Amino acid sequence: MQADDARYLKRKYKGGSLDVHPTEKALVVQYEVEATILGEMGDPMLGERKECQKIIRLKSLNSNTDIASLARKVVEECRLISPSRLPEVEQLLFYLQNRKKSAEKKEKKQIKPRDLTPFEGMELDEEANINSIDDYVELLYEDIPEKIRGATLILHLARNPDNLEELLQNGALFCFSQFHGLITHYKIGVLCMSIIEHELKRYDLWQDELLKKKKVLDFLKRDDDPDNQNLKKEYEKALKKYHGLLTKQEQLLRVALYLLLNLSEDTRTELKMRNKNIVHLLVKTLDRDSEELLVLVVSFLKKLSIFLENKNDMAEIDTVEKLAKLVPCEHEDLLNVTLRLLLNLSFDTGLRSKMVQADLLPKLTSLLGDEAQRQIAMCILYHISMDDRFKSMFAYTDCIPQVMKMLFDCGDERIDAELISFCINLAANKRNAQIMCEGNGLKMLMKRALKHKDPLMMKMIRNISQHDGPSKNLFIDYVGDLAAQIGLKEEEEFVIECLGTLSNLTIPDLDWELVLKEYNLVPYLKDHLKPGSAEDDLILEVVIMIGTVSMDDSCAVMLAKSGIIPALIELLNAQQEDDEFVCQIVYVFYQMVFHQATRDVIIKETQAPAYLIDLMHDKNAEIRKVCDNTLDIIAEYDVEWGKKIQSEKFRWHNSQWLEMVENRQMDEAEPFMYGDDGEPYLQNGDILERSDLFYSADGIIPVDGAISPEFFTDFQNGDLLGPQGFPGVSAKH
């Protein structure tokens, strides 16, 4: 049971030794505290003993002090000292009184330099020691007096620049969020940012001055010139001074940035930093060579990068270019945090493009061999592989052989999601797919996918199968293995990928009729065309599969006789709002009308042409294209349907023309509707009743204004046009 469940806490104090403070006028009482937590019923639950120390400061002790009176006062006020120890207290006070006199004489002889006057409540009873820093940190967890004492000791250590390095290594010092409000109240964060900005400007000035001296020295390269020797010495002296200043400045920047990093835990404070251009200051600091400083800067940027505004600020400047210089590097922590920052930035398409331009692709690929950095590097590469324009670039690195080896090294273990997702993206590129199939690549992939029934591995294989060329022909050896998975009761996701892979195999030498018969696939395909018989993804793959095998004449006949065409029409009605379904079903009809037997079935025994006519003007361009091609073939072989199709095309064209005329604004044409006197030409008549305004019988439109579908067709075919493009008009010479 935890202490929060206890009723109250019981403490016992046991007095111990009594001694004088070694350097100050104070008594030191060593005692023991026994704390016991009591439960609801008063029974002891938890117990702890702790050695403690109390310092009794004797500010009033001097050469004229009455030792007996002071001793009684100490015993009365301190309950840790038993009254029986009064003589012992008097003896110790007498010793302190005499020691104080001798100490005052020594102080007169020597004065400490830079003896800083402490603030009220910060008097020290001991000298701060850097070796005791862990003890001072522990005091910060105690009550308020101990907190003040610990903070004071740390402050005295921090006044010595030599201790800053050691203090910075102790991260616990800067993680007390309860101090953040006080630090913010006194605008310490604003001061730190001003200091950082000022120091970065100084850094630029130092570099400019050093560069000027270097240019002068390079211009005068005569070693025998005394002036040149002097300039060389001055340059070396300036360079040495520069490095010294740089070391001190980087220490200051680290402390200031560390403070800001911890203050940024409050998002409101972080927003204020962003408004004061913290991102630009940090990115500018990336030019430094100090690895410790760079770890801090990159960590700060990584923390900031999770917010869109900060990420956008990083995108506006050369952040990626500077980070690319740090990859790879020997400092493992710096490399790791840099990769994590790049991973955050890689969610942005524009920044991914900058990473490729900064030549990070081969650098990240080389890190796939580093087990410590492999996972992060692969995640970044995965994001880059999402862009089609960058997929082909992986073929010019050793990335694909490495990831293929990782796949095969997994053995029977589950493949990491990042690895297989990366491979799926890579396989979508033709050149990458060819590299994957080299040697026994495809064989190994098929073996693992079929053994473990892995849908993601099969998705990768499916992507490989979509590319025309040598890699597609390799799949002939595995058609039977893939077809065998469809009839079995495998997981739906795995079957979907197997169907998708088979659908991609548009290989002329492949005997689809034999495959359908040997594995009895026709009943399976027909049964899974029924709406609701399976998930939509599986039904869609079945439709695509039917479209692929329908390219074979004998397969198309087999499918038509099985009653698949009415099933497709029923599915079309059920999925008419899904463009992908509609497009794929229409494509099946397109494939079937190429064959005489199935064409007759579609035209004479089904209403498929009527559905195609309805879809002829669908809003989806791909659907319209496939419909038009299918209807053109039907119209060519069936006169009756040809007339219906022609009539519908004319009706659609005419309705579009009338709609355009009706919606046309008449503002510009309005003056021409009136005569000089302002009276309308037609008075209250209808323009369509004025046949004399149309061309005569020799013109493009008959006097009665009627246009037949046959006329429309002839006009489209150019049969009505004379030598100059108008009917009934002879060419003039």
PDB file of C-alpha atoms in Angstrom, residues 37 72 98 107 112 115 147 153 158 191 212 294 344 512 597 702 707:
ATOM      1  CA  ILE A  37       3.507   5.526   8.377  1.00  0.00           C
ATOM      2  CA  ARG A  72      21.135  27.463  28.434  1.00  0.00           C
ATOM      3  CA  ASN A  98      38.450  31.338  21.654  1.00  0.00           C
ATOM      4  CA  GLU A 107      41.386  37.468   8.528  1.00  0.00           C
ATOM      5  CA  LYS A 112      39.993  37.231  -0.245  1.00  0.00           C
ATOM      6  CA  ASP A 115      34.462  38.294  -1.922  1.00  0.00           C
ATOM      7  CA  LYS A 147      16.434  23.950  -0.898  1.00  0.00           C
ATOM      8  CA  LEU A 153      25.993  26.132  -2.726  1.00  0.00           C
ATOM      9  CA  ALA A 158      28.514  28.358 -10.809  1.00  0.00           C
ATOM     10  CA  LEU A 191      17.999  37.941 -21.387  1.00  0.00           C
ATOM     11  CA  LYS A 212      40.388  39.722 -43.784  1.00  0.00           C
ATOM     12  CA  LEU A 294      25.425  20.814 -31.707  1.00  0.00           C
ATOM     13  CA  ASN A 344      10.184  15.008 -38.124  1.00  0.00           C
ATOM     14  CA  TRP A 512      -5.715 -18.624 -68.817  1.00  0.00           C
ATOM     15  CA  ALA A 597     -19.232 -15.249 -79.077  1.00  0.00           C
ATOM     16  CA  PRO A 702     -33.147  23.217 -94.172  1.00  0.00           C
ATOM     17  CA  ILE A 707     -31.842  18.483 -88.226  1.00  0.00           C
TER      18      ILE A 707
END
